Amino acid sequence: MEIKKNKLYFGKYCAEDLLKKFGCPLYVYEEEIIRCQIKKLKNCINYNSLKLYYACKANTNLAIMKIMLEEGCCIDTVSCGEVYAALKAGFKAEQILYTGNNVTDDEFRWLIEREILVNIGSLSELARYGRINQEIGSKAKTNKICVRINSDAGAGFHDHVITSGVDCKFGIYYKYIDEIIAKANQYKLKIIGIHHHIGSGILDVETFLYSMNVLLKYAVKFKELEFVDFGGGFGVPYNHEKKLNIDVLGMKIKQVFEKFCVKYGKELSLFFEPGRYLVAEAGVLLCRVNTLNKTPKYEFVGVDTGFNHLVRVVMYGSYHEIINASNLDDTKKKYIVGGNICESGDIFTMDSKGLKLREISNIKEGDVLAILTAGAYGMSMASNYNMRVLPAEVLINREDAKLIRRRQSFDDLLKEQI
Ligand code: LLP
């Protein structure tokens, strides 16, 4: 993404040309940024047996999953649908980890039949997995499991994304570790990995390291480990916050883990499950201004997308920078940018307390706005609310712009209805 002649460009295309070619609104991703982020994380952590499991809930486009595969990532999934997509993208069963939540018996059966390694997050699920695995005729591969520990060291940018602690539904609370081991023995399951994911959008090194040390304290109780998985959570700045110092974090992670392995008496693999870090900054949502509407208090800018396409602002009060891609360098004015959904909360410029005026370069009808840092949890959380179609997605690779998901049609909106 660069600015040329007062306009926003992706490779040889300016934003307006992309919309002419592919329609509006449009998600645009830059392949180079994704590849760069993967390399950065790998280089900074620099541990021999490091494996990155891309948390594909952040963005489930097959083309993006394929980039992860090409870059040597494995994949973290949370539903059978995601596993299905990962297999379609070319991941082999042994490259997939399943960290579900409130998993049904049928889902366990489906996963066991495909020999997917399951990360189990409650004692109830552990017993049901064990029983179903025996019913199906347990194999060496499906006897191996990972367990998700609630290490009570949660953190994150919003209450809804903190995934550890007594108020949290995820993982087996650390006080029940003896029961985990007893249950696993009862069903002849081998616990080869332990996992935690403390939360999302973490920007400081200390929080990460603290939580790592907490999990490692419990890891020693498991005698047959092959890996420890510390989940995802690496944050990116959305509103000019200080970047996560990945160089320092990577170096310290390596130190802490190597020290642990000496104590454990075996070199274990080190897993992380980054989602946001790999794709957020690679994506932009382009939309067009159609309406300008005043009240005595605000100037509302109306665009042809809404929280149905990017729900993060409404859901968490998250900040997404918005720029006028048609006119980047003009007098700045203060606006409220609103979507086209029939709810007064469908606003892109607000926080958890309410509307917030945003300075954007002078806007007129027909201008293209770019909503930035939208590559993670944008399209993957989009819906058809108000019977509006999902946007198309385009991948920019050097000079080329490739359609990687077509825009939905009205027929798509009705195709499941009987
Ligand atoms: N592993 C597990 C088990 C997770 O639950 C998650 C995210 C990740 C990895 C990846 O986390 P990341 O590296 O992307 O922070 N919808 C929210 C984010 C929810 C994250 C849920 N779990 C958002 O829009 O910010």
CSV table of C-alpha atoms and ligand atoms in Angstrom, one decimal:
chain,number,residue,atom,x,y,z
A,1,MET,CA,0.0,0.0,0.0
A,2,GLU,CA,1.4,3.4,-0.9
A,3,ILE,CA,0.4,6.9,-1.7
A,4,LYS,CA,0.9,8.3,-5.2
A,5,LYS,CA,-0.6,11.5,-6.5
A,6,ASN,CA,-2.8,12.0,-3.5
A,7,LYS,CA,-4.4,8.5,-4.0
A,8,LEU,CA,-4.0,5.1,-2.4
A,9,TYR,CA,-2.3,2.4,-4.5
A,10,PHE,CA,-1.9,-1.4,-4.2
A,11,GLY,CA,0.8,-2.4,-6.6
A,12,LYS,CA,-0.1,-0.8,-10.0
A,13,TYR,CA,-3.7,-0.3,-9.0
A,14,CYS,CA,-5.2,2.7,-7.3
A,15,ALA,CA,-8.0,1.9,-4.9
A,16,GLU,CA,-10.6,3.3,-7.4
A,17,ASP,CA,-9.3,1.1,-10.2
A,18,LEU,CA,-9.6,-2.0,-8.0
A,19,LEU,CA,-13.2,-1.1,-7.2
A,20,LYS,CA,-13.9,-0.6,-11.0
A,21,LYS,CA,-12.5,-4.0,-11.7
A,22,PHE,CA,-13.9,-6.0,-8.7
A,23,GLY,CA,-16.9,-4.0,-7.4
A,24,CYS,CA,-17.4,-2.4,-4.1
A,25,PRO,CA,-17.1,-2.9,-1.1
A,26,LEU,CA,-13.9,-5.0,-1.4
A,27,TYR,CA,-11.5,-6.7,1.0
A,28,VAL,CA,-7.9,-6.3,-0.4
A,29,TYR,CA,-5.0,-8.2,1.1
A,30,GLU,CA,-1.3,-7.8,0.4
A,31,GLU,CA,0.5,-11.2,0.1
A,32,GLU,CA,3.9,-9.7,0.7
A,33,ILE,CA,2.9,-8.4,4.1
A,34,ILE,CA,1.6,-11.8,5.2
A,35,ARG,CA,4.8,-13.6,4.1
A,36,CYS,CA,6.8,-10.9,5.8
A,37,GLN,CA,5.0,-11.3,9.1
A,38,ILE,CA,5.5,-15.1,9.1
A,39,LYS,CA,9.2,-14.7,8.5
A,40,LYS,CA,9.5,-12.0,11.1
A,41,LEU,CA,7.9,-14.2,13.8
A,42,LYS,CA,10.0,-17.2,12.8
A,43,ASN,CA,13.2,-15.3,12.7
A,44,CYS,CA,12.6,-13.6,16.0
A,45,ILE,CA,11.7,-16.7,17.9
A,46,ASN,CA,14.5,-18.7,16.3
A,47,TYR,CA,14.0,-21.9,18.2
A,48,ASN,CA,15.0,-25.2,16.5
A,49,SER,CA,11.7,-27.0,16.8
A,50,LEU,CA,9.4,-24.0,16.5
A,51,LYS,CA,6.0,-24.6,14.7
A,52,LEU,CA,3.6,-21.8,13.9
A,53,TYR,CA,0.0,-23.0,13.7
A,54,TYR,CA,-1.9,-20.2,11.8
A,55,ALA,CA,-5.1,-19.6,13.7
A,56,CYS,CA,-7.3,-19.5,10.6
A,57,LYS,CA,-10.3,-18.1,12.4
A,58,ALA,CA,-8.6,-14.8,11.7
A,59,ASN,CA,-9.1,-15.2,8.0
A,60,THR,CA,-10.3,-18.4,6.4
A,61,ASN,CA,-9.8,-17.6,2.7
A,62,LEU,CA,-8.2,-20.6,1.0
A,63,ALA,CA,-5.7,-18.5,-0.8
A,64,ILE,CA,-4.5,-17.1,2.5
A,65,MET,CA,-4.3,-20.5,4.1
A,66,LYS,CA,-2.3,-21.7,1.1
A,67,ILE,CA,0.2,-18.9,1.7
A,68,MET,CA,0.6,-20.1,5.3
A,69,LEU,CA,1.2,-23.6,4.0
A,70,GLU,CA,3.8,-22.5,1.5
A,71,GLU,CA,5.6,-20.6,4.2
A,72,GLY,CA,5.8,-23.8,6.3
A,73,CYS,CA,3.1,-23.1,8.8
A,74,CYS,CA,0.7,-25.7,10.3
A,75,ILE,CA,-2.8,-24.7,11.0
A,76,ASP,CA,-5.0,-24.2,14.2
A,77,THR,CA,-8.7,-24.9,13.7
A,78,VAL,CA,-11.7,-24.5,15.9
A,79,SER,CA,-14.5,-26.2,14.0
A,80,CYS,CA,-14.9,-29.1,11.7
A,81,GLY,CA,-15.7,-26.5,9.0
A,82,GLU,CA,-12.2,-25.0,9.5
A,83,VAL,CA,-10.6,-28.5,9.4
A,84,TYR,CA,-12.5,-29.2,6.1
A,85,ALA,CA,-11.2,-25.9,4.7
A,86,ALA,CA,-7.7,-26.6,5.9
A,87,LEU,CA,-7.7,-30.0,4.2
A,88,LYS,CA,-9.0,-28.3,1.0
A,89,ALA,CA,-6.2,-25.8,1.2
A,90,GLY,CA,-3.8,-28.7,1.1
A,91,PHE,CA,-2.8,-29.1,4.8
A,92,LYS,CA,-2.2,-32.8,5.7
A,93,ALA,CA,-4.1,-34.2,8.8
A,94,GLU,CA,-0.8,-34.2,10.8
A,95,GLN,CA,-0.4,-30.4,10.2
A,96,ILE,CA,-3.8,-29.6,11.7
A,97,LEU,CA,-4.5,-29.0,15.4
A,98,TYR,CA,-8.1,-28.8,16.5
A,99,THR,CA,-8.9,-26.6,19.5
A,100,GLY,CA,-12.6,-26.8,19.7
A,101,ASN,CA,-15.0,-25.6,22.4
A,102,ASN,CA,-18.0,-27.5,23.7
A,103,VAL,CA,-17.4,-30.2,21.1
A,104,THR,CA,-20.2,-32.7,20.3
A,105,ASP,CA,-19.8,-36.5,20.1
A,106,ASP,CA,-20.4,-36.3,16.4
A,107,GLU,CA,-17.6,-33.7,15.9
A,108,PHE,CA,-15.2,-35.9,17.9
A,109,ARG,CA,-16.1,-38.9,15.7
A,110,TRP,CA,-15.5,-36.8,12.6
A,111,LEU,CA,-12.1,-35.7,13.9
A,112,ILE,CA,-11.0,-39.1,15.1
A,113,GLU,CA,-11.9,-40.7,11.7
A,114,ARG,CA,-9.6,-38.1,10.0
A,115,GLU,CA,-6.8,-38.6,12.6
A,116,ILE,CA,-6.8,-34.9,13.5
A,117,LEU,CA,-4.9,-34.1,16.8
A,118,VAL,CA,-7.4,-32.7,19.2
A,119,ASN,CA,-6.7,-30.2,21.9
A,120,ILE,CA,-9.2,-31.0,24.7
A,121,GLY,CA,-10.5,-28.2,26.9
A,122,SER,CA,-12.7,-29.8,29.6
A,123,LEU,CA,-12.8,-33.0,31.7
A,124,SER,CA,-16.2,-33.7,30.2
A,125,GLU,CA,-14.8,-33.6,26.7
A,126,LEU,CA,-11.8,-35.6,27.7
A,127,ALA,CA,-14.0,-38.5,28.9
A,128,ARG,CA,-16.2,-38.3,25.9
A,129,TYR,CA,-13.2,-38.2,23.5
A,130,GLY,CA,-11.7,-41.2,25.3
A,131,ARG,CA,-14.9,-43.2,25.1
A,132,ILE,CA,-15.6,-42.4,21.4
A,133,ASN,CA,-12.0,-43.1,20.5
A,134,GLN,CA,-12.2,-46.6,22.0
A,135,GLU,CA,-15.6,-47.2,20.3
A,136,ILE,CA,-14.2,-46.3,16.9
A,137,GLY,CA,-11.2,-48.6,17.5
A,138,SER,CA,-8.4,-46.4,18.9
A,139,LYS,CA,-5.2,-46.0,16.8
A,140,ALA,CA,-1.7,-44.9,17.8
A,141,LYS,CA,-2.4,-41.5,16.3
A,142,THR,CA,-5.8,-40.9,17.9
A,143,ASN,CA,-4.6,-42.0,21.3
A,144,LYS,CA,-2.5,-38.9,21.3
A,145,ILE,CA,-4.1,-35.8,22.6
A,146,CYS,CA,-3.2,-32.3,23.7
A,147,VAL,CA,-4.9,-30.7,26.7
A,148,ARG,CA,-5.8,-27.0,27.0
A,149,ILE,CA,-5.1,-25.7,30.5
A,150,ASN,CA,-6.8,-22.7,32.0
A,151,SER,CA,-3.7,-21.3,33.6
A,152,ASP,CA,-5.5,-18.3,35.1
A,153,ALA,CA,-3.1,-15.9,33.5
A,154,GLY,CA,-5.5,-14.2,31.1
A,155,ALA,CA,-4.9,-10.9,29.2
A,156,GLY,CA,-6.2,-9.2,26.1
A,157,PHE,CA,-7.5,-5.9,24.6
A,158,HIS,CA,-11.2,-6.6,25.6
A,159,ASP,CA,-13.0,-8.7,28.2
A,160,HIS,CA,-14.5,-10.8,25.4
A,161,VAL,CA,-11.1,-11.9,24.2
A,162,ILE,CA,-9.5,-12.8,27.5
A,163,THR,CA,-9.5,-16.6,27.5
A,164,SER,CA,-8.1,-17.7,30.8
A,165,GLY,CA,-9.2,-17.2,34.5
A,166,VAL,CA,-12.1,-18.3,36.7
A,167,ASP,CA,-14.6,-16.4,34.6
A,168,CYS,CA,-13.6,-18.1,31.5
A,169,LYS,CA,-15.2,-21.1,29.8
A,170,PHE,CA,-12.0,-22.3,28.1
A,171,GLY,CA,-9.6,-25.0,29.2
A,172,ILE,CA,-9.3,-27.2,32.2
A,173,TYR,CA,-8.6,-25.2,35.2
A,174,TYR,CA,-5.0,-25.8,36.5
A,175,LYS,CA,-6.2,-27.1,39.8
A,176,TYR,CA,-7.7,-30.2,38.1
A,177,ILE,CA,-4.4,-31.4,36.6
A,178,ASP,CA,-4.5,-34.7,38.6
A,179,GLU,CA,-7.9,-35.4,37.3
A,180,ILE,CA,-6.7,-34.8,33.7
A,181,ILE,CA,-3.9,-37.3,34.2
A,182,ALA,CA,-6.3,-39.9,35.8
A,183,LYS,CA,-8.9,-39.6,33.0
A,184,ALA,CA,-6.3,-39.8,30.3
A,185,ASN,CA,-4.9,-43.0,31.9
A,186,GLN,CA,-8.4,-44.5,32.3
A,187,TYR,CA,-8.9,-44.2,28.5
A,188,LYS,CA,-5.2,-45.0,27.6
A,189,LEU,CA,-4.7,-41.6,26.1
A,190,LYS,CA,-1.2,-40.2,25.8
A,191,ILE,CA,-1.0,-36.5,26.5
A,192,ILE,CA,1.7,-35.3,24.1
A,193,GLY,CA,1.0,-31.6,24.3
A,194,ILE,CA,-0.3,-29.0,26.7
A,195,HIS,CA,-1.7,-25.7,25.5
A,196,HIS,CA,-3.0,-22.4,26.7
A,197,HIS,CA,-4.2,-19.3,24.9
A,198,ILE,CA,-4.5,-16.4,27.3
A,199,GLY,CA,-6.2,-13.9,25.1
A,200,SER,CA,-5.8,-11.7,22.1
A,201,GLY,CA,-4.2,-8.4,21.0
A,202,ILE,CA,-1.3,-8.5,23.5
A,203,LEU,CA,1.3,-5.8,22.9
A,204,ASP,CA,3.7,-6.2,25.8
A,205,VAL,CA,6.5,-8.6,26.2
A,206,GLU,CA,6.1,-9.1,30.0
A,207,THR,CA,2.5,-10.3,29.8
A,208,PHE,CA,3.5,-13.0,27.4
A,209,LEU,CA,6.5,-14.1,29.3
A,210,TYR,CA,4.6,-14.2,32.6
A,211,SER,CA,1.9,-16.4,31.2
A,212,MET,CA,4.5,-18.7,29.5
A,213,ASN,CA,6.2,-19.3,32.9
A,214,VAL,CA,2.8,-20.0,34.5
A,215,LEU,CA,2.0,-22.7,32.0
A,216,LEU,CA,5.5,-24.2,32.2
A,217,LYS,CA,5.1,-24.6,35.9
A,218,TYR,CA,2.2,-27.0,35.2
A,219,ALA,CA,3.9,-28.7,32.2
A,220,VAL,CA,6.4,-30.6,34.4
A,221,LYS,CA,3.5,-32.6,35.7
A,222,PHE,CA,2.9,-34.2,32.3
A,223,LYS,CA,5.6,-36.9,31.6
A,224,GLU,CA,5.1,-37.7,27.9
A,225,LEU,CA,5.1,-34.3,26.3
A,226,GLU,CA,6.3,-33.7,22.8
A,227,PHE,CA,5.3,-30.0,22.6
A,228,VAL,CA,4.0,-27.1,24.5
A,229,ASP,CA,1.6,-24.7,22.7
A,230,PHE,CA,1.3,-21.2,24.0
A,231,GLY,CA,-1.6,-20.2,21.7
A,232,GLY,CA,-1.8,-16.9,19.9
A,233,GLY,CA,-2.4,-13.4,21.0
A,234,PHE,CA,0.5,-11.4,19.4
A,235,GLY,CA,-1.0,-8.0,18.9
A,236,VAL,CA,-0.7,-5.4,16.2
A,237,PRO,CA,-1.2,-1.6,16.6
A,238,TYR,CA,-4.6,-0.4,15.4
A,239,ASN,CA,-4.4,3.2,16.7
A,240,HIS,CA,-0.7,4.1,16.7
A,241,GLU,CA,0.0,2.1,19.9
A,242,LYS,CA,3.6,1.0,20.5
A,243,LYS,CA,4.3,-2.2,18.4
A,244,LEU,CA,4.9,-5.5,20.2
A,245,ASN,CA,8.7,-5.7,20.5
A,246,ILE,CA,8.9,-9.1,18.7
A,247,ASP,CA,12.7,-9.1,18.6
A,248,VAL,CA,13.0,-9.0,22.4
A,249,LEU,CA,10.0,-11.2,22.9
A,250,GLY,CA,11.3,-13.8,20.5
A,251,MET,CA,14.7,-13.8,22.2
A,252,LYS,CA,13.2,-14.2,25.6
A,253,ILE,CA,10.8,-16.9,24.6
A,254,LYS,CA,13.7,-18.9,23.2
A,255,GLN,CA,15.6,-18.5,26.5
A,256,VAL,CA,12.7,-19.4,28.7
A,257,PHE,CA,11.8,-22.5,26.7
A,258,GLU,CA,15.3,-23.8,26.3
A,259,LYS,CA,15.8,-23.5,30.0
A,260,PHE,CA,12.5,-25.4,30.6
A,261,CYS,CA,13.6,-28.2,28.2
A,262,VAL,CA,16.8,-28.7,30.2
A,263,LYS,CA,14.7,-29.0,33.4
A,264,TYR,CA,12.2,-31.3,31.6
A,265,GLY,CA,15.0,-33.5,30.3
A,266,LYS,CA,14.0,-33.5,26.7
A,267,GLU,CA,14.0,-31.0,23.8
A,268,LEU,CA,10.3,-30.3,23.2
A,269,SER,CA,8.7,-28.6,20.2
A,270,LEU,CA,7.5,-25.1,20.8
A,271,PHE,CA,4.1,-24.2,19.2
A,272,PHE,CA,2.4,-20.8,18.8
A,273,GLU,CA,-1.0,-20.1,17.1
A,274,PRO,CA,-0.8,-16.6,15.7
A,275,GLY,CA,-3.8,-15.3,13.8
A,276,ARG,CA,-4.0,-11.5,13.9
A,277,TYR,CA,-0.3,-10.9,13.8
A,278,LEU,CA,0.0,-12.7,10.4
A,279,VAL,CA,-2.9,-11.1,8.6
A,280,ALA,CA,-4.4,-8.0,10.3
A,281,GLU,CA,-2.0,-5.5,8.7
A,282,ALA,CA,-2.2,-7.1,5.3
A,283,GLY,CA,-5.9,-6.3,4.8
A,284,VAL,CA,-8.0,-3.2,4.0
A,285,LEU,CA,-11.7,-2.9,3.5
A,286,LEU,CA,-12.5,-0.5,0.6
A,287,CYS,CA,-15.9,1.1,0.5
A,288,ARG,CA,-17.5,4.1,-1.2
A,289,VAL,CA,-19.2,7.1,0.2
A,290,ASN,CA,-22.6,7.6,-1.1
A,291,THR,CA,-24.3,9.9,1.4
A,292,LEU,CA,-23.4,12.9,3.5
A,293,ASN,CA,-25.9,13.7,6.2
A,294,LYS,CA,-25.8,16.5,8.8
A,295,THR,CA,-27.3,16.9,12.3
A,296,PRO,CA,-26.6,20.0,14.3
A,297,LYS,CA,-23.9,17.9,16.1
A,298,TYR,CA,-22.3,15.7,13.5
A,299,GLU,CA,-21.5,15.3,9.8
A,300,PHE,CA,-22.3,11.7,9.0
A,301,VAL,CA,-20.5,10.0,6.1
A,302,GLY,CA,-22.5,7.1,4.7
A,303,VAL,CA,-20.8,4.2,3.1
A,304,ASP,CA,-21.8,1.0,1.2
A,305,THR,CA,-20.6,-1.4,3.9
A,306,GLY,CA,-21.4,-1.9,7.5
A,307,PHE,CA,-20.9,-4.0,10.6
A,308,ASN,CA,-22.1,-7.0,8.6
A,309,HIS,CA,-18.7,-6.8,6.8
A,310,LEU,CA,-16.5,-5.6,9.7
A,311,VAL,CA,-18.0,-6.1,13.1
A,312,ARG,CA,-15.0,-5.3,15.3
A,313,VAL,CA,-15.9,-1.7,16.0
A,314,VAL,CA,-19.4,-2.5,17.1
A,315,MET,CA,-18.5,-5.6,18.9
A,316,TYR,CA,-15.4,-4.4,20.9
A,317,GLY,CA,-15.3,-0.7,20.3
A,318,SER,CA,-12.1,-1.4,18.3
A,319,TYR,CA,-10.4,1.4,16.5
A,320,HIS,CA,-9.8,1.0,12.7
A,321,GLU,CA,-8.0,3.9,11.0
A,322,ILE,CA,-10.0,5.3,8.1
A,323,ILE,CA,-8.4,7.2,5.2
A,324,ASN,CA,-9.9,8.9,2.2
A,325,ALA,CA,-8.2,6.8,-0.6
A,326,SER,CA,-9.5,9.2,-3.3
A,327,ASN,CA,-8.2,12.4,-1.6
A,328,LEU,CA,-5.5,11.7,0.9
A,329,ASP,CA,-3.9,15.0,1.3
A,330,ASP,CA,-6.6,17.7,1.8
A,331,THR,CA,-7.8,19.7,4.7
A,332,LYS,CA,-8.8,17.4,7.5
A,333,LYS,CA,-12.4,17.6,8.7
A,334,LYS,CA,-14.2,15.8,11.5
A,335,TYR,CA,-16.7,13.1,10.6
A,336,ILE,CA,-18.7,10.2,11.9
A,337,VAL,CA,-18.5,7.3,9.4
A,338,GLY,CA,-21.6,5.1,9.4
A,339,GLY,CA,-22.5,1.9,7.5
A,340,ASN,CA,-25.6,0.9,5.6
A,341,ILE,CA,-27.2,-1.4,8.2
A,342,CYS,CA,-30.5,-0.5,9.8
A,343,GLU,CA,-29.1,0.0,13.3
A,344,SER,CA,-28.0,3.3,14.8
A,345,GLY,CA,-25.0,1.5,16.3
A,346,ASP,CA,-23.6,0.7,12.8
A,347,ILE,CA,-20.8,3.2,13.1
A,348,PHE,CA,-17.1,2.7,12.2
A,349,THR,CA,-15.9,5.7,14.3
A,350,MET,CA,-16.9,4.9,17.9
A,351,ASP,CA,-15.5,3.3,21.0
A,352,SER,CA,-17.2,1.4,23.8
A,353,LYS,CA,-18.5,4.7,25.2
A,354,GLY,CA,-20.1,6.0,22.0
A,355,LEU,CA,-19.6,8.0,18.8
A,356,LYS,CA,-16.2,9.6,18.3
A,357,LEU,CA,-15.5,12.2,15.7
A,358,ARG,CA,-12.7,11.3,13.3
A,359,GLU,CA,-10.4,13.6,11.4
A,360,ILE,CA,-10.3,12.5,7.7
A,361,SER,CA,-9.2,14.3,4.6
A,362,ASN,CA,-12.1,16.3,3.1
A,363,ILE,CA,-14.8,13.8,1.9
A,364,LYS,CA,-17.2,14.1,-1.0
A,365,GLU,CA,-19.9,11.8,-2.4
A,366,GLY,CA,-18.3,9.1,-4.5
A,367,ASP,CA,-14.9,9.1,-2.6
A,368,VAL,CA,-13.4,5.7,-1.7
A,369,LEU,CA,-12.6,5.1,2.0
A,370,ALA,CA,-10.1,2.6,3.1
A,371,ILE,CA,-10.7,1.0,6.5
A,372,LEU,CA,-7.3,-0.2,7.6
A,373,THR,CA,-5.9,-3.2,9.5
A,374,ALA,CA,-8.9,-5.2,8.5
A,375,GLY,CA,-7.2,-8.5,7.4
A,376,ALA,CA,-7.9,-10.3,10.7
A,377,TYR,CA,-11.4,-11.0,12.0
A,378,GLY,CA,-12.9,-8.9,9.3
A,379,MET,CA,-14.3,-11.1,6.5
A,380,SER,CA,-14.2,-14.2,8.8
A,381,MET,CA,-16.7,-12.6,11.1
A,382,ALA,CA,-18.9,-11.1,8.4
A,383,SER,CA,-22.6,-12.0,8.0
A,384,ASN,CA,-25.5,-11.5,5.7
A,385,TYR,CA,-27.5,-9.4,8.2
A,386,ASN,CA,-30.1,-7.2,6.5
A,387,MET,CA,-29.8,-9.6,3.5
A,388,ARG,CA,-26.7,-7.8,2.3
A,389,VAL,CA,-24.3,-9.8,0.2
A,390,LEU,CA,-20.7,-10.5,1.4
A,391,PRO,CA,-18.0,-8.5,-0.4
A,392,ALA,CA,-15.4,-9.9,-2.8
A,393,GLU,CA,-11.8,-10.5,-1.7
A,394,VAL,CA,-8.7,-9.7,-3.7
A,395,LEU,CA,-5.1,-10.7,-3.2
A,396,ILE,CA,-2.4,-8.3,-4.3
A,397,ASN,CA,0.8,-10.1,-5.3
A,398,ARG,CA,3.5,-7.7,-6.4
A,399,GLU,CA,1.9,-6.1,-9.5
A,400,ASP,CA,-1.0,-8.5,-9.8
A,401,ALA,CA,-4.5,-8.3,-8.3
A,402,LYS,CA,-6.2,-11.7,-8.1
A,403,LEU,CA,-9.9,-12.3,-7.1
A,404,ILE,CA,-9.8,-14.9,-4.3
A,405,ARG,CA,-13.5,-14.8,-3.4
A,406,ARG,CA,-16.3,-13.6,-5.7
A,407,ARG,CA,-19.0,-11.2,-4.4
A,408,GLN,CA,-22.1,-13.0,-3.3
A,409,SER,CA,-25.2,-12.8,-5.4
A,410,PHE,CA,-28.9,-12.4,-4.3
A,411,ASP,CA,-29.3,-16.1,-5.2
A,412,ASP,CA,-26.5,-17.0,-2.7
A,413,LEU,CA,-28.5,-15.2,0.0
A,414,LEU,CA,-31.4,-17.7,-0.6
A,415,LYS,CA,-29.6,-20.9,-1.6
A,416,GLU,CA,-30.0,-22.7,1.7
A,417,GLN,CA,-33.7,-21.8,2.2
A,418,ILE,CA,-36.3,-24.4,1.4
B,1,LLP,N1,-5.5,-19.9,19.6
B,1,LLP,C1,-6.7,-19.9,20.2
B,1,LLP,C2,-7.1,-21.1,21.0
B,1,LLP,C3,-7.6,-18.8,20.1
B,1,LLP,O1,-8.8,-18.9,20.7
B,1,LLP,C4,-7.3,-17.7,19.3
B,1,LLP,C5,-8.2,-16.6,19.1
B,1,LLP,C6,-6.0,-17.7,18.6
B,1,LLP,C7,-5.2,-18.8,18.8
B,1,LLP,C8,-5.5,-16.6,17.8
B,1,LLP,O2,-5.4,-15.4,18.5
B,1,LLP,P1,-4.7,-14.1,17.8
B,1,LLP,O3,-3.3,-14.5,17.5
B,1,LLP,O4,-5.4,-13.8,16.5
B,1,LLP,O5,-4.9,-13.1,18.8
B,1,LLP,N2,-12.7,-11.6,17.2
B,1,LLP,C9,-11.6,-11.0,18.0
B,1,LLP,C10,-10.5,-12.0,18.3
B,1,LLP,C11,-10.9,-13.2,18.9
B,1,LLP,C12,-9.8,-14.2,19.1
B,1,LLP,C13,-10.3,-15.5,19.5
B,1,LLP,N3,-9.3,-16.5,19.6
B,1,LLP,C14,-11.1,-9.7,17.2
B,1,LLP,O6,-11.7,-9.3,16.3
B,1,LLP,O7,-10.2,-9.1,17.7
